[in-house]
mmCIF file of C-alpha atoms in Angstrom:
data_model
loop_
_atom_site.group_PDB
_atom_site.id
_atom_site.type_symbol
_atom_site.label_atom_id
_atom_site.label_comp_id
_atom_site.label_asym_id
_atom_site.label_seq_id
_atom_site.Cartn_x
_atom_site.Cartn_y
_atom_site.Cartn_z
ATOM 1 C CA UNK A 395 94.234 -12.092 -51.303
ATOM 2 C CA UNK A 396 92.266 -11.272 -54.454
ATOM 3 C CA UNK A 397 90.085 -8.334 -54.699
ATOM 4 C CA UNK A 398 87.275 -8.530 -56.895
ATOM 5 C CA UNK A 399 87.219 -4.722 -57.527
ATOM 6 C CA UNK A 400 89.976 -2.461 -56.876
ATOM 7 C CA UNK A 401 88.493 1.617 -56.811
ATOM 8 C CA UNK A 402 91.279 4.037 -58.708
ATOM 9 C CA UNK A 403 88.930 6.800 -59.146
ATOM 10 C CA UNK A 404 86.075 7.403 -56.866
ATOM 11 C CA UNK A 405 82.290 6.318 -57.759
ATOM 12 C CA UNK A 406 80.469 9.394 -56.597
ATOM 13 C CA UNK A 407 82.948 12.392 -57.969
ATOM 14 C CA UNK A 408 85.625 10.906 -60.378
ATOM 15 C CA UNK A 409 88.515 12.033 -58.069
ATOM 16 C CA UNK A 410 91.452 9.647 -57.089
ATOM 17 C CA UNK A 411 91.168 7.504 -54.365
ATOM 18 C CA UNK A 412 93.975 6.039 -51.880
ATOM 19 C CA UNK A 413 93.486 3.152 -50.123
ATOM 20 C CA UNK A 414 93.458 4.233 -46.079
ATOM 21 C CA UNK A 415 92.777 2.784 -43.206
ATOM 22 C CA UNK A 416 89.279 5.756 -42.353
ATOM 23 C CA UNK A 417 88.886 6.932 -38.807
ATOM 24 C CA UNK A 418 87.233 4.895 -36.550
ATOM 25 C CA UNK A 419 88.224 1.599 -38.935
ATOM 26 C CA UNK A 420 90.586 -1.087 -39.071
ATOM 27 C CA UNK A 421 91.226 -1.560 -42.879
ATOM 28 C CA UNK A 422 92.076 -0.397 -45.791
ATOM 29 C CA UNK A 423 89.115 1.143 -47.603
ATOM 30 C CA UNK A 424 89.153 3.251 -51.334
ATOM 31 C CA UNK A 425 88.905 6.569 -49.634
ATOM 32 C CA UNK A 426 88.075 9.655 -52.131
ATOM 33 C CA UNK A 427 91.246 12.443 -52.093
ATOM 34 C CA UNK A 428 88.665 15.316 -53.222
ATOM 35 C CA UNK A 429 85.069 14.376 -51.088
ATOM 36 C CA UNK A 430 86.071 12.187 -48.638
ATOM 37 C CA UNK A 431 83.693 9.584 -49.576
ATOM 38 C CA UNK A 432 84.688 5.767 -48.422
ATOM 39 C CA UNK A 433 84.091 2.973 -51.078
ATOM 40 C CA UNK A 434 83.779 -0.511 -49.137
ATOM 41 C CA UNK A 435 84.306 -3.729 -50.722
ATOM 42 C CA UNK A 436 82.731 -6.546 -49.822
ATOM 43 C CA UNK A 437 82.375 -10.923 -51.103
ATOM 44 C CA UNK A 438 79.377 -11.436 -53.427
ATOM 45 C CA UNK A 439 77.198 -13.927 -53.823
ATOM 46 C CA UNK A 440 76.723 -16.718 -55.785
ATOM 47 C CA UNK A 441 72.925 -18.683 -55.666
ATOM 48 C CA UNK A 442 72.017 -21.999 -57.647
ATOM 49 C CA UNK A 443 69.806 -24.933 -57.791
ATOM 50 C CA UNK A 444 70.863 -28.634 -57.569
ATOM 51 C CA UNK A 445 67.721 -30.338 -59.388
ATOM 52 C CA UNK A 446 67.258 -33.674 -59.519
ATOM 53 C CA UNK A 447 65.277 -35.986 -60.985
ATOM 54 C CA UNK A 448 63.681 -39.170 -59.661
ATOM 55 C CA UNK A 449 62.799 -41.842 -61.324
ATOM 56 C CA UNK A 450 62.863 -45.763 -60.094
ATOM 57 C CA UNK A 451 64.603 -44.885 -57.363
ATOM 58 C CA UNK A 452 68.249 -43.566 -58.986
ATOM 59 C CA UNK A 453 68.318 -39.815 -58.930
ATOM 60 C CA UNK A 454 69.739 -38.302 -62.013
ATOM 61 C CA UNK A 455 71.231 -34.246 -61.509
ATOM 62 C CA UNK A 456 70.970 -31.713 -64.177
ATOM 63 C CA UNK A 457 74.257 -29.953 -64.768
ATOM 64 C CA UNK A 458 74.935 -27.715 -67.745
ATOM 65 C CA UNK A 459 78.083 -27.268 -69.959
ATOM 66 C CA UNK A 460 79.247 -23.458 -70.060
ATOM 67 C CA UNK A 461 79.197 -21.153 -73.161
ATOM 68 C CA UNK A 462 81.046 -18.807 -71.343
ATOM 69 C CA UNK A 463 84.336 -18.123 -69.634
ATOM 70 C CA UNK A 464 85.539 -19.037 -67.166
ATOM 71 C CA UNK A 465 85.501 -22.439 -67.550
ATOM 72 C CA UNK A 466 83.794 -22.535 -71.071
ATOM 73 C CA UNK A 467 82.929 -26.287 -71.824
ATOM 74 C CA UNK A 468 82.900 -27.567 -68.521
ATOM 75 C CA UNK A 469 80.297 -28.786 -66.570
ATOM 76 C CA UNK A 470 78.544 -26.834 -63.456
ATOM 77 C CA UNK A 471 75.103 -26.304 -61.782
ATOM 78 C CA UNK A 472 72.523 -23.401 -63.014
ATOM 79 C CA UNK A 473 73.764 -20.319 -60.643
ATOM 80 C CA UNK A 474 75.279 -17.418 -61.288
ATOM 81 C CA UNK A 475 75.572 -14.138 -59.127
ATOM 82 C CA UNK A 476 72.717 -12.648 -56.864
ATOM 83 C CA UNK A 477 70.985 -8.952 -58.432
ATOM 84 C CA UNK A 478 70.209 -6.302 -56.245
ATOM 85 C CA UNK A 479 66.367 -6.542 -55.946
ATOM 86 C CA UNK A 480 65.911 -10.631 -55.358
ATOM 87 C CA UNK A 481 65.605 -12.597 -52.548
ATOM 88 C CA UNK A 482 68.861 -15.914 -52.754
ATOM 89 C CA UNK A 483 65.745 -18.577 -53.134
ATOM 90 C CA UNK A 484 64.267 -15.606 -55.903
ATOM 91 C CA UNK A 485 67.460 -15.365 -57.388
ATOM 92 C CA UNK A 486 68.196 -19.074 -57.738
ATOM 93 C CA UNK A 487 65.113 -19.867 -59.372
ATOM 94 C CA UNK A 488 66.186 -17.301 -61.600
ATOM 95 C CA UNK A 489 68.990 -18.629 -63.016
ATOM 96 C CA UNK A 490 68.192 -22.108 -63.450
ATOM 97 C CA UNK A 491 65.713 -20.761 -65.691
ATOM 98 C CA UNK A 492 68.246 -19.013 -67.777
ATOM 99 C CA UNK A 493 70.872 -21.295 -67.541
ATOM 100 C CA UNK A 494 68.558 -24.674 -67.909
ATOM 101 C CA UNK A 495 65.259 -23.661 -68.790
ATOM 102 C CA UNK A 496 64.250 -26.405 -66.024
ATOM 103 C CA UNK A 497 60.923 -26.396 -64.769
ATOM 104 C CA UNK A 498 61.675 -26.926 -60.766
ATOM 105 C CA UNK A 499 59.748 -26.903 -57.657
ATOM 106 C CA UNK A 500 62.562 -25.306 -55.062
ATOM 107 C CA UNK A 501 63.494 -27.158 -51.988
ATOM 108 C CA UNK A 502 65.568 -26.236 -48.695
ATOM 109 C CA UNK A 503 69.034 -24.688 -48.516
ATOM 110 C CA UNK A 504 71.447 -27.181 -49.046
ATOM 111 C CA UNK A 505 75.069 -25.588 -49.933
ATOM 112 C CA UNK A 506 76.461 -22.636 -48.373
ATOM 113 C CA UNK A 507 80.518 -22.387 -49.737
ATOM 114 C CA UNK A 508 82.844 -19.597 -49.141
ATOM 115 C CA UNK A 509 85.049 -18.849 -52.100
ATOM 116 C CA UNK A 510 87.746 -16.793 -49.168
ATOM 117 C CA UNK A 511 90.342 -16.794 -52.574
ATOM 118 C CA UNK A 512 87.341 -15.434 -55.086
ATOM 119 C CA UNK A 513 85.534 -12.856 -52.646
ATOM 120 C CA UNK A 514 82.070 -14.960 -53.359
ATOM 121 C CA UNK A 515 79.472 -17.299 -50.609
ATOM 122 C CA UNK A 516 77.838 -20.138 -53.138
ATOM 123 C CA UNK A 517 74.451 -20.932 -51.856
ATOM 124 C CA UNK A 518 72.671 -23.729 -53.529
ATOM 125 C CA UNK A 519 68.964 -24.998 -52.784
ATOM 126 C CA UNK A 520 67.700 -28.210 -53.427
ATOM 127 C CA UNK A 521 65.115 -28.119 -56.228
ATOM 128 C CA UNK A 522 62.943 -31.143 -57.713
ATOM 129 C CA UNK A 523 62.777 -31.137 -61.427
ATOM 130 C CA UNK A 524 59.373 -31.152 -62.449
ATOM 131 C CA UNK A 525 60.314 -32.095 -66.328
ATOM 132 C CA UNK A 526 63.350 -33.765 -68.107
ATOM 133 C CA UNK A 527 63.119 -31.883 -70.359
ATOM 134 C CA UNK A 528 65.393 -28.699 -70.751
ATOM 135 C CA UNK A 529 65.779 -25.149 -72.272
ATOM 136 C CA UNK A 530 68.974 -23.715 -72.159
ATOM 137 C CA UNK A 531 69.812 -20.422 -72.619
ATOM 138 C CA UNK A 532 72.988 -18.712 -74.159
ATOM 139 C CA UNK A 533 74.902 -19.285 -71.194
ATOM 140 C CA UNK A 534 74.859 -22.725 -71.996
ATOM 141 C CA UNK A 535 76.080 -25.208 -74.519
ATOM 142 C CA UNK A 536 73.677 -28.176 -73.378
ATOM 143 C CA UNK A 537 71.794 -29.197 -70.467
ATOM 144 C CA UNK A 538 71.345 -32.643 -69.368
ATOM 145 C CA UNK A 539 70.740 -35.071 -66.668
ATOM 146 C CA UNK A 540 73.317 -37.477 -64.588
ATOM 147 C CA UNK A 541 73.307 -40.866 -63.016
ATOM 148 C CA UNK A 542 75.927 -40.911 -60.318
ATOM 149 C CA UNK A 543 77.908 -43.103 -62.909
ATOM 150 C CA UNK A 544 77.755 -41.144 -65.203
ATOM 151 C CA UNK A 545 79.034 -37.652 -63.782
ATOM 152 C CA UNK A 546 82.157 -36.067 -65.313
ATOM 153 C CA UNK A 547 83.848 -35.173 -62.654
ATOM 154 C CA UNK A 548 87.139 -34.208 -63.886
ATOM 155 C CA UNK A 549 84.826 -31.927 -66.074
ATOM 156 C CA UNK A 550 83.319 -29.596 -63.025
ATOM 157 C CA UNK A 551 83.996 -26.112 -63.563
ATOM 158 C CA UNK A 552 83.886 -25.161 -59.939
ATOM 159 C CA UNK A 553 85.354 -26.485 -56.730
ATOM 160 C CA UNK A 554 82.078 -25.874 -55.004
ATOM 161 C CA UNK A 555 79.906 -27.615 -57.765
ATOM 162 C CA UNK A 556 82.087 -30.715 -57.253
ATOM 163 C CA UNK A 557 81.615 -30.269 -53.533
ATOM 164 C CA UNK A 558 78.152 -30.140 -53.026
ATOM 165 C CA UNK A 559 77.481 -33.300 -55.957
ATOM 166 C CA UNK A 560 79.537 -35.469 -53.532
ATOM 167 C CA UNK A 561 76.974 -34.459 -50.759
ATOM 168 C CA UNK A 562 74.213 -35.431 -53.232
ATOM 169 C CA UNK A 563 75.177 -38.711 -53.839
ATOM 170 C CA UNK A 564 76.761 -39.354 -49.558
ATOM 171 C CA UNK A 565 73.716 -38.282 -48.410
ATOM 172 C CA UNK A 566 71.745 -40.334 -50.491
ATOM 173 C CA UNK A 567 73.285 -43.299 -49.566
ATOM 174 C CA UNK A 568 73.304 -42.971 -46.021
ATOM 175 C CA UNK A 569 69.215 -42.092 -46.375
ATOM 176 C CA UNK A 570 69.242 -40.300 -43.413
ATOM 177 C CA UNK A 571 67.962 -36.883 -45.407
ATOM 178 C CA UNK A 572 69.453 -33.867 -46.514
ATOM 179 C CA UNK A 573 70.936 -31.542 -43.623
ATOM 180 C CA UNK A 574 72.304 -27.943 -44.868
ATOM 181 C CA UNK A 575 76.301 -28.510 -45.845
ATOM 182 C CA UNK A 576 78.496 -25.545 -45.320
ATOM 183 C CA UNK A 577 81.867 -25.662 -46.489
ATOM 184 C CA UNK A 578 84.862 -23.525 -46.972
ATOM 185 C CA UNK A 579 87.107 -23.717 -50.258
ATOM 186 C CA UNK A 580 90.341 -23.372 -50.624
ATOM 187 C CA UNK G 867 64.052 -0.353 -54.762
ATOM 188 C CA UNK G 868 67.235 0.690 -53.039
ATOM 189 C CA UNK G 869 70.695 0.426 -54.534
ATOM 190 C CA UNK G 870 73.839 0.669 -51.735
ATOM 191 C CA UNK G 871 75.653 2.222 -54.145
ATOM 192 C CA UNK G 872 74.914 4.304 -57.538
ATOM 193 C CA UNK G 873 78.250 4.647 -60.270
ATOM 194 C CA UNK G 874 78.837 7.958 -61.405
ATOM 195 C CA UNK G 875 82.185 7.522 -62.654
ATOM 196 C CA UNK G 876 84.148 4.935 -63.533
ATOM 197 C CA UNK G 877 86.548 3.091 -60.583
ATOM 198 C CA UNK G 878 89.186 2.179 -63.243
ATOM 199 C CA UNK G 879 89.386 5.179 -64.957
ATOM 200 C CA UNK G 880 87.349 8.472 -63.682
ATOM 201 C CA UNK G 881 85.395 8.807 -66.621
ATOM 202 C CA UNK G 882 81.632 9.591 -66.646
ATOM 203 C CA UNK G 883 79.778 6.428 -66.551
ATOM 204 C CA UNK G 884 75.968 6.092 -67.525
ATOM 205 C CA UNK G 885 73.675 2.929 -66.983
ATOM 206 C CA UNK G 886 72.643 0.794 -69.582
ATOM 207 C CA UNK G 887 71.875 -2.974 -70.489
ATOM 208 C CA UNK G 888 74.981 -4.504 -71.606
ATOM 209 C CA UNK G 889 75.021 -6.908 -74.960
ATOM 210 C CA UNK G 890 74.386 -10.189 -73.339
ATOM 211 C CA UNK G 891 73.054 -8.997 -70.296
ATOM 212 C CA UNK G 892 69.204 -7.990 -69.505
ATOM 213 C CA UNK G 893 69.602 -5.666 -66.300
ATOM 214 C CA UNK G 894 71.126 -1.982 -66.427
ATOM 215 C CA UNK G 895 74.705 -1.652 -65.248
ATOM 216 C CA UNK G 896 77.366 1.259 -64.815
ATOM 217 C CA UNK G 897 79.023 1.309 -68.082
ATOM 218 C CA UNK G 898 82.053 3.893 -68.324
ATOM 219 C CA UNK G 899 81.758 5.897 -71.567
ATOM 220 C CA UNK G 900 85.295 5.543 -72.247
ATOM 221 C CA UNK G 901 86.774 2.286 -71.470
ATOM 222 C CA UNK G 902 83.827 0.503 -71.336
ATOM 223 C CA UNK G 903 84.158 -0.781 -68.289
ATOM 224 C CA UNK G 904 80.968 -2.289 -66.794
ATOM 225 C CA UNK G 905 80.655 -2.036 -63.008
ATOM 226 C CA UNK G 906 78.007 -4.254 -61.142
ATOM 227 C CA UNK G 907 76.206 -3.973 -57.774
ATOM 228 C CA UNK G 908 75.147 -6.919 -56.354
ATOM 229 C CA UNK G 909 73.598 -7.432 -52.247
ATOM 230 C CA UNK G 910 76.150 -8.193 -49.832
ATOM 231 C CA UNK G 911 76.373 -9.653 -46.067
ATOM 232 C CA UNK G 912 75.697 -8.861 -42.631
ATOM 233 C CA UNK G 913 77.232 -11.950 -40.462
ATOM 234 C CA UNK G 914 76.635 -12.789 -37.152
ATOM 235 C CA UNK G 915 75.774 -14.827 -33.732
ATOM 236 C CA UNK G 916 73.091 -15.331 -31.381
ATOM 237 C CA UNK G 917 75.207 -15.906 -28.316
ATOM 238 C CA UNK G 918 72.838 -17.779 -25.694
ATOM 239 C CA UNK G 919 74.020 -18.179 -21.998
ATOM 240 C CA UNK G 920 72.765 -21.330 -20.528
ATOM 241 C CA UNK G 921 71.850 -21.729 -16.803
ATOM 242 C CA UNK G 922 69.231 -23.295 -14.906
ATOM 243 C CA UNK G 923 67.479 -24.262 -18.193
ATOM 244 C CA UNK G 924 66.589 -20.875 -18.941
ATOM 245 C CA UNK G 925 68.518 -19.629 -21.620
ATOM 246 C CA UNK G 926 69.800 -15.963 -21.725
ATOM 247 C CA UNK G 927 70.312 -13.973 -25.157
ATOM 248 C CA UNK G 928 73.513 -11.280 -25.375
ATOM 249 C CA UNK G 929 72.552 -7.907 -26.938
ATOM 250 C CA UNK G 930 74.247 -5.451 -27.862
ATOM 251 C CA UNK G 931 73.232 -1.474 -27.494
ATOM 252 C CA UNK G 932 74.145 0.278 -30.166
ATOM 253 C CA UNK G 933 76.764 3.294 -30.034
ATOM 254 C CA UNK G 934 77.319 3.747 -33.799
ATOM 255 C CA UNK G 935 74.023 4.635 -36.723
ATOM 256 C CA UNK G 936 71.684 3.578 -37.394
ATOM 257 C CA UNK G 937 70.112 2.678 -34.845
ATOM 258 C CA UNK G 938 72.048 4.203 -32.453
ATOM 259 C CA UNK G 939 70.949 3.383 -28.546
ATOM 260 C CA UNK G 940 68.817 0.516 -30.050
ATOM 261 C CA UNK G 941 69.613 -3.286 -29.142
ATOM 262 C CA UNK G 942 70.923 -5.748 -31.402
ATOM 263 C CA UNK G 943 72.472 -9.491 -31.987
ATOM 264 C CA UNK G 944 76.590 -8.578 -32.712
ATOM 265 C CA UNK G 945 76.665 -8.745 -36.179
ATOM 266 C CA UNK G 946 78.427 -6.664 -39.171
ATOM 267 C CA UNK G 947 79.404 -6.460 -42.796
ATOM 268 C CA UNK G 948 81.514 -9.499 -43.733
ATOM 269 C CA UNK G 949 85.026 -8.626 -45.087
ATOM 270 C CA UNK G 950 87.297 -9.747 -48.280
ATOM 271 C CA UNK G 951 89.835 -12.103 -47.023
ATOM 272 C CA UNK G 952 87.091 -13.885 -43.633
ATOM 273 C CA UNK G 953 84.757 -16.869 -44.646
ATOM 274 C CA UNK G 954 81.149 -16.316 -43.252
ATOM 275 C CA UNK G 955 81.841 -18.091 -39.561
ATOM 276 C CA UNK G 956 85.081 -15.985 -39.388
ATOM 277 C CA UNK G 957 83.144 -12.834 -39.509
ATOM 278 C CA UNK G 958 80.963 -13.445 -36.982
ATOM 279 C CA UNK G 959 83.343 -14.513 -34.829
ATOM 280 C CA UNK G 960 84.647 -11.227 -35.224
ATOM 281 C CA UNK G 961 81.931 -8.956 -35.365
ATOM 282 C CA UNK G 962 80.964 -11.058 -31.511
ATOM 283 C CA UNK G 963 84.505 -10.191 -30.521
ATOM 284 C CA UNK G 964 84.591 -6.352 -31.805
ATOM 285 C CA UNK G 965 81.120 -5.464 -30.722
ATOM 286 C CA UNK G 966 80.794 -8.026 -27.342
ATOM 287 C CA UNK G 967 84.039 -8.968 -26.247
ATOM 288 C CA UNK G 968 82.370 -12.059 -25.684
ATOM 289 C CA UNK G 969 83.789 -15.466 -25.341
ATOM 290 C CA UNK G 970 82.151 -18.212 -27.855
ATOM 291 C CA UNK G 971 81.994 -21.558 -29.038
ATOM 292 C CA UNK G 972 80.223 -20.823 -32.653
ATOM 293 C CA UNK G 973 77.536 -23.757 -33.725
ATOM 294 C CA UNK G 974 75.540 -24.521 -36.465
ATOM 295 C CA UNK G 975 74.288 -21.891 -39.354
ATOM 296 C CA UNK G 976 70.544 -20.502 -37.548
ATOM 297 C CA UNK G 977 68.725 -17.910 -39.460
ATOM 298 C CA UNK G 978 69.259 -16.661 -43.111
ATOM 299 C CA UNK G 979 67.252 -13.645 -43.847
ATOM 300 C CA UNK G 980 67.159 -11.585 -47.144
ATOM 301 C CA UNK G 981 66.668 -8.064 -46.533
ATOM 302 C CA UNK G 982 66.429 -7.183 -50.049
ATOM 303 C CA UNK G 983 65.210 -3.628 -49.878
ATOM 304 C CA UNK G 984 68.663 -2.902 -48.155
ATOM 305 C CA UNK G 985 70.594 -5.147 -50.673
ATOM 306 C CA UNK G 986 71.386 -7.371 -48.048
ATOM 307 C CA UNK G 987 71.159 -11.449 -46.833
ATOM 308 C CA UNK G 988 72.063 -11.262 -42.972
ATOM 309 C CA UNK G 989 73.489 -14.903 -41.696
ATOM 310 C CA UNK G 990 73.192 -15.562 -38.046
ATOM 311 C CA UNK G 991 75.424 -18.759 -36.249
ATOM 312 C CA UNK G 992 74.305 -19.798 -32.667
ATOM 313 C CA UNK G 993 76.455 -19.428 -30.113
ATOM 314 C CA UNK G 994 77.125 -20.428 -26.644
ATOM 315 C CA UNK G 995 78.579 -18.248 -24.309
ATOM 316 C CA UNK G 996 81.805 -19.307 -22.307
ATOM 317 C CA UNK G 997 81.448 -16.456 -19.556
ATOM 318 C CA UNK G 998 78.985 -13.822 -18.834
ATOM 319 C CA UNK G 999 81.669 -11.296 -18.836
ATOM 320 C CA UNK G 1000 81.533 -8.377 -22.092
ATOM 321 C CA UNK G 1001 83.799 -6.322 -23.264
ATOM 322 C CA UNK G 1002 82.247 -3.989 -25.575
ATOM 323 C CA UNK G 1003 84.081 -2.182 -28.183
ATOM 324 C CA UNK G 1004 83.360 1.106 -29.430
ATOM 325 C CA UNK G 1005 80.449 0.544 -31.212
ATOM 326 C CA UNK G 1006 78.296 -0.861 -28.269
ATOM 327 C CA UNK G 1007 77.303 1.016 -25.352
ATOM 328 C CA UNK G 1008 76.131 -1.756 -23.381
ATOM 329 C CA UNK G 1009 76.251 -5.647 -23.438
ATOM 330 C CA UNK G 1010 74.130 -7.664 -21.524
ATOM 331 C CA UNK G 1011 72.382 -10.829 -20.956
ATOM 332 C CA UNK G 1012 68.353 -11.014 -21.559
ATOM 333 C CA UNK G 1013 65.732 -13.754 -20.793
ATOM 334 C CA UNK G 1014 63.023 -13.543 -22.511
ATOM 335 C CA UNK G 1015 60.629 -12.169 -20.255
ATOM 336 C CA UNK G 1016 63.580 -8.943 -19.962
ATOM 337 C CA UNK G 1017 63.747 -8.773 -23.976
ATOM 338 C CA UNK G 1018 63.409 -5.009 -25.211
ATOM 339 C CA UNK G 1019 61.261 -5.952 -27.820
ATOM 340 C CA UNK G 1020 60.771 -2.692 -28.622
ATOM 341 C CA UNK G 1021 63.615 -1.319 -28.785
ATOM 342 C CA UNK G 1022 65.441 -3.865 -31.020
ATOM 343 C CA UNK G 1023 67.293 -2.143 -34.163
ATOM 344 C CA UNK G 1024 66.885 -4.443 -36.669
ATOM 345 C CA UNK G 1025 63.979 -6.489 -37.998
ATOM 346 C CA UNK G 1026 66.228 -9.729 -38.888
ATOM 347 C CA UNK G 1027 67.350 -10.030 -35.065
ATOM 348 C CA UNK G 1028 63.569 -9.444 -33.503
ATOM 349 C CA UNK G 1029 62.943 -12.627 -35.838
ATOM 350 C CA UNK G 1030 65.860 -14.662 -35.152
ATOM 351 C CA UNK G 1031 65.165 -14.096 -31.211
ATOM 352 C CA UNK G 1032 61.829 -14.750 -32.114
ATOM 353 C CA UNK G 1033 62.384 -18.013 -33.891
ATOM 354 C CA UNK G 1034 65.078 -18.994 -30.978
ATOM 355 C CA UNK G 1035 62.659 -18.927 -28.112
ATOM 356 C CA UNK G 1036 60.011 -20.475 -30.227
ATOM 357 C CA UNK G 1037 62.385 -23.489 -30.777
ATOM 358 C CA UNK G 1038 63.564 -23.637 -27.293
ATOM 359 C CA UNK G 1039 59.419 -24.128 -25.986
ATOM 360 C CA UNK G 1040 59.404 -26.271 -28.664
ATOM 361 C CA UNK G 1041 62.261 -29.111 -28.038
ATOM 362 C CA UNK G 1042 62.807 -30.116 -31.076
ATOM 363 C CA UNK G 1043 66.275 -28.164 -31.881
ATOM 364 C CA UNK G 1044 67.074 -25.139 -33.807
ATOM 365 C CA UNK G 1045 66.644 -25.878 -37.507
ATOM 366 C CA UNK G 1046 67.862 -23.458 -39.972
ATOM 367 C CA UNK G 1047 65.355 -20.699 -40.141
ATOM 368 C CA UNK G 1048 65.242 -18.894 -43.852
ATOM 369 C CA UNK G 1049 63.126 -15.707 -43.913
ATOM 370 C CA UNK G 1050 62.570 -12.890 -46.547
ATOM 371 C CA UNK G 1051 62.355 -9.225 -44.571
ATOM 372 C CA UNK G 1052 59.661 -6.714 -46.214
#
């Protein structure tokens, strides 16, 4: 299993740490040699839009094409890791205006993903553009909108971007509305 | 606003670290004075169930008296931290076995709530029971079987399960199913 973040020396006093299955536990946990202090480690999460825009009847998705690793160049949704101090719905809003610069009005929840491999959840809310028009930030070669047709898909950066785009476009078919998906990636 | 946990030395190398806004960033981080290292702290997740006992119509909750802090002696919905390695629904099929003993058939996804003062998004799955007999673990002193009118509403630990057993009963008066519920916690 990958670990996102591996403790050698402890946070709070600099010491060494030894990973130890603590008193009262069941796993392994960074515990500090010199003041005893436990260091947890624990998935992260991930929060994004998936904004659409309708016109005559053929929704068109925004994705974005990455100016950053990993996965520079390819195409994904606006998300990006949760901050301490944000709510998800706060935090997705967020970074579709960083990412996009897309004016949205935020819908329901829509994806929730585990990432077991990468230690993340993906959560991604429905959101209805408000404007085609775009303002990406540095994160972000270009930002543009996508017919089904017209989506790149051996371009996705992420398993759980590709994922939740072929919910889009089944659920729009079927027109029976747009129930909360939750999936687990491999 | 509260931060779980506050870098004073580097995890990769034991030097002092100090916070600061990274180039390309715009929020302070824990960067280590001598290998640069930049550590981030980001919320993380409580998972759970809301494990409901059906019988004569009238549905009966499981809580869960706490033996552990905080909260100790207080009643809650089994629930914990999830764990590297476990996908959402995995840990709270855990967390119901380690703190209930109880036997489950987990259903849908039925209350997100961001508790972001704490740093942390608590995800509750409903459950049905497959026998009214508990084995507690160590960190419950007591598990039991409420209906509503027997609900210690009072003596509930946590904010994010008064709601969720708030929003169950509401739905159950109501007929209509049990819809995601998404709620922000002051």
């Amino acid at each position: 299993m990958w670990l996102p973040r591996r403790f050698k020396f402890c946070p709070g006093c600099g010491a060494e740490v030894r990973y130890q299955v603590p008193a009262d536990d069941n796993r392994e946990r960074a515990v500090c040699g010199s003041c005893a202090g436990i260091h947890y480690e624990n998935p992260i999460n991930v929060v994004g839009t998936l904004p659409v825009w309708e016109q005559d009847g053929a929704p068109q998705l925004l994705l974005c094409r990455r100016a950053i690793e990993p996965r520079h160049g390819l195409w994904t949704l606006p998300a990006g890791f949760l901050e301490l101090g944000e709510t998800t719905l706060q935090g997705a809003l967020r970074e579709t205006d960083e990412e996009a610069g897309a004016q949205i009005e935020i819908g329901p929840l829509y994806g929730l993903l585990n990432v077991v491999k990468a230690g993340q959840i993906h959560l991604f809310y429905r959101a209805r553009l408000l404007s085609s028009v775009f303002n990406p930030g540095p994160e972000t070669l270009e930002a543009r909108l996508f017919a089904e047709h017209e989506v790149p898909w051996d371009e996705i950066a992420f398993q759980t971007v590709r994922i939740t785009l072929r919910h889009f476009f089944a659920d729009h078919h079927a027109g029976q509305g747009f129930p909360l998906h939750c999936s687990d990636v491999a």
